Amino acid sequence: MKPRVIVLRAAGSNCDVETKYAFDCAGADAELVHINRLKEKSVRLSDYQILAIPGGFTYGDDISAGKVLANELRYGLADQLTEFHANDKLILGICNGFQVLVKAGLLPAVDFTKAQSVTLTFNDSGKFEDRWVHLRVAADKCVFARNMPASVYFPVAHAEGKFVVHDAGVLERLKRNQQIVFQYDNPFGRVEYPMNPNGSVDHIAGICDPQGRILGLMPHPERHIDPTQHPQWTRLGAAETGDGLPLFRNAVRYFTD
Amino acid sequence: MITRIELAVKEEFYDPEAQSIVAASRDLGIDSVESVCFYRVYYLLGDLAVAQKAEIAQKLLADRVVDNVAIDEQLNQCDKEAPHWTVEITYNRGVTDLVAQTANKGIKDLGIAEIQEVKTARRYEFVGKLTGDQKAIITEKLLMNKVIEHVLQPDETIFFPTREVPFEPVHVPLAALNEQELQRLSKERDLFLNLQEMKTIQTYYDQLGRDPSDVELEMLAQTWSEHCSHKTLTGLVDYEGKTIDNLLKQTIFRVTRELDKPWCVSVFKDNAGIIRFDDTDNVCFKVETHNHPSAMEPYGGANTGIGGVIRDPLGTGLGAKPVMNTDVFCFGPVDIAHKDVPKGVLHPKRVMQGVVAGVRDYGNRMGIPTLNGSIFFDDRYIGNPLVFCGNIGIMPKDKCEKNVVAGDAILVVGGRTGRDGIHGATASSGELHSESEGTWSGAVQIGNPIVEKKLVDTLLKARDQGLYRAITDCGAGGLSSAIGELAETTGARVDLDKVPLKYHGLTYMEIWISEAQERMVIFVPPENVERALSLFAGEDVEATVIGHTTDDRVLRLYYNGTLVGEMEMAFLHDGMPRLVRKATWEPVITGSDELPEMPDLNEALNHILAAPNVCSKEWVIRQYDHEVQGGSVLKPLVGVKNDGPGDASITRPRLDSHRAIAVSNGLNPKYGLVDPYWMAASAIDEAIRNIVAVGGNLERTALLDNFCWGNTDKPDRLGGLVRAARACYDLAKVYKTPFISGKDSLNNEFQNDAGETIAIPPTLLISAISVMPDARKAVSMDLKKAGNSLYLVGRTLDELGGSHYGDYLNIVSDRVPKVDPEEALQTYRALLQAMQEGLVRACHDCSEGGIGVAAAEMAFAGGTGLDISLQEIPGSEVLERDDIAIFSESNSRFLVEVEEKNGQRFDNLLSDCACKKIGRVMDNNTVKIRGLNGIVRIEQDMETLKQSWQKTLGW
């Protein structure tokens, strides 16, 4: 059975189609669903195995990135989400989806009552930037990152991607629990701007929950599925697949293996 | 009751907005600004309890990790001991406040129903000693644009009660007016109709035996405006003793008709031109300008420019899914001193920053990659910048035709109607002047990309379910233009009181001609209305039935049941008198200055690489999401560090296929000052050779034209346009590349306060789109590997007219680059064959800055050196000097990298073309170029050249 993926749309989601495509390529059965369908209960979250919140600018990112959608989840769908996670299912948030996960109370751990402890704020460069970044992968904890190579190449495209923590203790716990999955990297030297494209603390690009079943990341794995998406494929030759595909395959295998 | 909530980034976090204000103040020459604190302010109207205020602040507005927040008091993050000054800026009444709208939703989502309205403001606190003058400069030049914003005063009313205007049908007495009075009426009502047109209208209403209503007159002015009717290009032109009957028909349309390509699906009749993509889908392409709004409010102007052009493919056939944006800008020089900027004009740097931000925010939020563009700088664009926005869409083959029949419901879908953009269509047909920023504020607006994104998503669903029979966009002219055009063959009844409004107080006339953004009109069969309404409601998109189509070819407008306008479609669309214009053309520049002694060409090359029109545009490109939707195959920045200048971009509109589209542009106003014919020829050649350079498909390449010209009432301006249009015919005919869509924007002139009129240089943008069977054959411009051979393809001639090297030497020359399209076509075909066979490792076209710039760019993009010699290159027999050989901007040329082992096959394929092996890729960092006799003329470290190229706009 192919695992069913709900790619959650809201006003301003815009990476939904390619996120669905990535899951379909990885062997899932992905569907685009508007959040209104969940609110009116014509679609039930419990019918799916994987929830993906795609990139975009939900509600224009007005107020702050992902905030309004995050509140819709936190104050409207908390019970369904708690149950979804408790039933050993997977949640993925990419870019705007990552911003939503941390503001909704799904990362660094599922807790809708506690105040937010991490956030994604304005890039140090002060502007939206689209560029490719090398990422160091810590594959141990997170379901999505299992057996991935130690280094992958994905694009980032955001204005609010700087990962910061409320206090030093938060960062300490993330490290101790091995929740830091992706870090910006420079295979050739020191990691500074633009290799770390936004000024994130500890070069953090993506984190998971303590169980490793919720992943949020700023870079876009769904934009590196086909080898011709690599910015240098005309130099290096086309690889067999893009670096992003294994991430989606891992999610599918969690239910098929 | 009003609540004020203020937020700021905590002191320990970096605040990019505050920092950018400090830097920009110093840019203005005000060094005394020590630091800036920036506060986001929300005003909330409604009877909120203390706990509710706290809830709104903490749960919605503030991010606990990074923000400080204060309720009903000011935050205080500046050093109050030091001299400081605070100023708060807010939007003018009626200007769309997107964040406020979202905040309103977010507050209601929290279950707080007491909220009535939200408004936002920005407060800045400056530390440092500032004079009154300096404060005024900072406020006006940095913090706000008075067209849409103002400084909030302590006692200012923030929320206004809405008020109804009493309904009163207005008629405009015409019958008794003499010629002078008719002209005065046209001017007073901003109709921009000429005397002949006013008289035609007068006669028509005389025959009807009544006066026109205000809305009828406005409808005529809008439909007959230059913007909507293209009356100059389709009118009669006296030129060289002959009358040209419809210049467009004689040139651009004609070449498309004669070429008669079976893959041209719909050309020059719908909102965008449609060509075949594959067995199941077609693609369509449209490029528009939004010049005058961008001059006054760069952010909003460009924002709504891109928003507007996205609705063109969406309104083509039964609607296309937007897959790619393009943008091309022409600005004044960004390094001009503030004192040299004419009164009433924004500084070019501010215009550029605003325009880029406007395109960025709209395109990125819509999730449409911006993949192709260029920027051109010239003094004459200071008062009248040009902003070209393009969009490409994909649509199923069976969704390319509209079917307009009587009896269908007319729905307006998407945004609400407000007073924004009243008179955009007519005003854009007039000239800018130093008072424009005051008088035109109604024509300026800010887009809402999220509303448009929702509109696209739901309309495409409705399209696929077959719920409507016809669709068009509300662009210039609003509902008047949309319904007036779409229902031309049937007629329609519209109830203007049914149109959903942003706020009370609009008259029926304003509702009809408002250019509020993000609206589309669809014609829905009665049996589908309910399903359509429920589909839109399901994703929070507003859709409203406002009338229906009829069968008598009359447009009737009602307000509260009263007939307020009645217009025969025949008169509206065919009643306009044809313009007769005179055109003359004489070369302005004749002959060529003597060349001075040859300077150090290393310095010249560095200088040209740093020229604003050549230098890296990475600062702009990176701010656009060029990879959303996942299709990009060749990105705008290429090479070993992803920062070299790609020739054309390639994208796959369908993720499950490697079929792709390549998109490029050509623009060269400098040549137009010598001869618009060769400017147009060069622009077409440039667009096409960029397609060739990336391995595109010449057999499936189509063109778009966008003419931006000065006032064509002046015969010399129109004469240049005639020459350019003729070149379009001549070149497209030989290249077999049909035109599929186009647009013109005339009257691009600026009158300064001394009364002098400055026209833009004649500017023709050519955009090219090519359908490639297999994106995996694409070629990029960065050098790949040391040891590979380098070839020069194409003929180099003594053509320094309008060139960068000519500018560098400060010489004037009429030897503008020409095109030999027959020879070029043969070369292009041979080169594309070599690419199909996989023989070409890199290819870059020679354009601005000639061989020198092309070679340097290929080297630093590839991160490797090269050594080439121009001995015996094709054309060398007429070349007298090395600098001409290196910097001449002759068209139809490429530098090509080929592996040694493929050299012979490459030679064979290009044996009938002008082609010469000139050197090879080196395993070092040096760009070495030898002249016609083998003497080394350029020897530069590639990193030095790259720095020159990157520093100019490395903001």
Coordinates of C-alpha atoms in Angstrom, one line a residue, chain A residues 9-18 21 34 36-37 39-40 56-64 67-68 71-72 75 103 115-132 153 155-157 162 164-167 220 222-223 226-236, chain B residues 10 13-14 16 42 58-66 98-99 102-103 105-106 109-110 321 360 364-367 450 453-454 457 461 537-540 618-619 622-630 632-635 639-642 652 655-656 658 775-778 780 782-784 841 861-862 955:
Chain A
R9 CA -2.7 24.1 1.2
A10 CA -3.8 27.5 2.5
A11 CA -4.0 31.0 0.9
G12 CA -0.5 31.6 -0.4
S13 CA 0.9 28.1 -0.3
N14 CA 3.0 27.8 -3.5
C15 CA 5.3 24.8 -3.4
D16 CA 2.4 22.4 -3.0
V17 CA 2.5 21.0 -6.6
E18 CA 6.2 20.1 -6.5
Y21 CA 5.3 15.5 -7.1
H34 CA -7.0 23.0 1.4
N36 CA -10.8 24.6 4.9
R37 CA -11.5 20.9 4.2
K39 CA -11.7 22.7 9.4
E40 CA -15.1 21.8 8.0
G56 CA 5.0 29.5 0.2
F57 CA 3.8 32.7 1.8
T58 CA 0.7 31.7 3.7
Y59 CA -1.5 34.7 4.2
G60 CA 1.2 36.8 2.7
D61 CA 3.5 36.1 5.6
D62 CA 1.9 39.3 6.9
I63 CA 2.6 39.9 10.7
S64 CA 5.3 37.2 10.5
K67 CA 2.1 32.9 11.8
V68 CA -1.6 33.0 10.7
N71 CA -2.4 29.8 14.7
E72 CA -5.1 28.0 12.6
Y75 CA -6.0 26.9 18.0
K103 CA 5.1 28.8 15.5
A115 CA 5.3 29.2 24.7
Q116 CA 7.4 29.2 21.5
S117 CA 11.0 28.4 22.2
V118 CA 12.6 28.8 18.7
T119 CA 11.8 30.9 15.7
L120 CA 12.8 31.8 12.2
T121 CA 13.3 35.4 11.7
F122 CA 14.6 37.9 9.1
N123 CA 17.8 37.0 7.3
D124 CA 20.8 39.0 8.4
S125 CA 21.1 40.1 4.7
G126 CA 17.8 41.9 5.2
K127 CA 16.3 40.5 2.0
F128 CA 14.8 37.5 0.3
E129 CA 17.5 35.3 -1.3
D130 CA 17.4 32.3 -3.6
R131 CA 20.6 30.4 -3.6
W132 CA 21.9 26.8 -3.4
Y153 CA 22.9 20.3 -2.0
P155 CA 18.3 25.6 -2.7
V156 CA 17.0 28.0 -0.1
A157 CA 14.6 30.8 -1.1
K162 CA 17.3 32.7 10.4
V164 CA 17.2 31.5 16.6
V165 CA 16.4 30.2 20.1
H166 CA 14.8 31.8 23.1
D167 CA 17.7 30.9 25.4
H220 CA 13.8 22.9 -0.4
E222 CA 11.5 19.1 -3.4
R223 CA 13.4 21.4 -5.7
D226 CA 15.3 15.7 -11.1
P227 CA 19.1 15.9 -11.9
T228 CA 18.5 18.9 -14.2
Q229 CA 17.5 21.0 -11.2
H230 CA 21.1 21.0 -10.0
P231 CA 22.5 24.4 -10.9
Q232 CA 25.7 22.9 -12.3
W233 CA 24.4 19.8 -14.1
T234 CA 25.8 21.2 -17.4
R235 CA 29.3 21.1 -15.8
L236 CA 29.2 18.0 -13.7
Chain B
K10 CA 14.7 42.8 20.8
F13 CA 18.8 40.5 17.6
Y14 CA 19.9 42.1 14.4
P16 CA 17.8 44.5 9.1
Y42 CA -0.9 48.2 14.8
Q58 CA 1.1 37.6 22.5
K59 CA -0.7 35.0 20.4
L60 CA -0.7 36.8 17.1
L61 CA 1.4 39.9 16.6
A62 CA 4.5 39.2 18.7
D63 CA 7.1 36.5 18.2
R64 CA 8.1 35.8 21.8
V65 CA 11.6 34.7 20.8
V66 CA 12.6 37.9 18.9
L98 CA -2.3 44.2 3.4
V99 CA -0.9 43.5 6.8
T102 CA -4.3 39.8 7.5
A103 CA -4.2 40.9 11.2
K105 CA -8.4 37.8 10.0
G106 CA -5.8 36.6 12.6
D109 CA -9.4 33.5 14.1
L110 CA -8.6 33.9 17.8
K321 CA -1.5 28.4 -15.3
R360 CA 10.0 40.3 -6.0
N364 CA 7.6 35.3 -5.0
R365 CA 4.3 35.3 -3.2
M366 CA 2.5 34.1 -6.2
G367 CA 5.0 31.2 -6.5
I450 CA -2.3 36.3 -2.0
K453 CA -2.8 33.4 -5.9
K454 CA -6.2 32.2 -4.5
D457 CA -5.8 28.3 -7.9
K461 CA -10.1 24.3 -10.9
A537 CA -16.3 30.1 -1.5
G538 CA -14.6 26.8 -0.6
E539 CA -11.2 28.6 -0.8
D540 CA -12.3 32.0 0.5
E618 CA 23.0 39.3 -9.0
W619 CA 21.7 41.7 -6.4
R622 CA 18.8 36.5 -6.1
Q623 CA 15.9 38.4 -4.6
Y624 CA 13.6 36.6 -7.1
D625 CA 12.6 33.1 -6.4
H626 CA 13.7 31.6 -9.7
E627 CA 13.2 28.0 -8.7
V628 CA 9.7 27.7 -7.3
Q629 CA 7.6 25.2 -9.2
G630 CA 10.7 23.1 -9.6
S632 CA 14.3 25.4 -13.8
V633 CA 16.9 23.7 -16.0
L634 CA 19.1 26.7 -16.8
K635 CA 19.0 29.3 -14.1
G639 CA 28.8 28.5 -13.5
V640 CA 31.1 27.0 -11.0
K641 CA 30.0 29.5 -8.3
N642 CA 26.4 29.9 -9.6
R652 CA 10.2 22.7 -17.7
L655 CA 7.6 18.2 -14.0
D656 CA 6.9 14.8 -15.6
H658 CA 11.8 17.0 -20.1
A775 CA 16.0 20.2 -21.9
R776 CA 18.9 17.8 -21.3
K777 CA 20.5 19.1 -24.5
A778 CA 20.9 22.6 -22.9
S780 CA 25.5 26.9 -20.4
D782 CA 30.6 28.9 -18.3
L783 CA 33.9 27.4 -19.5
K784 CA 34.1 23.8 -18.5
R841 CA 30.5 22.3 -23.9
A861 CA 31.8 31.9 -14.7
G862 CA 33.8 28.7 -15.3
W955 CA 24.6 46.4 -3.0

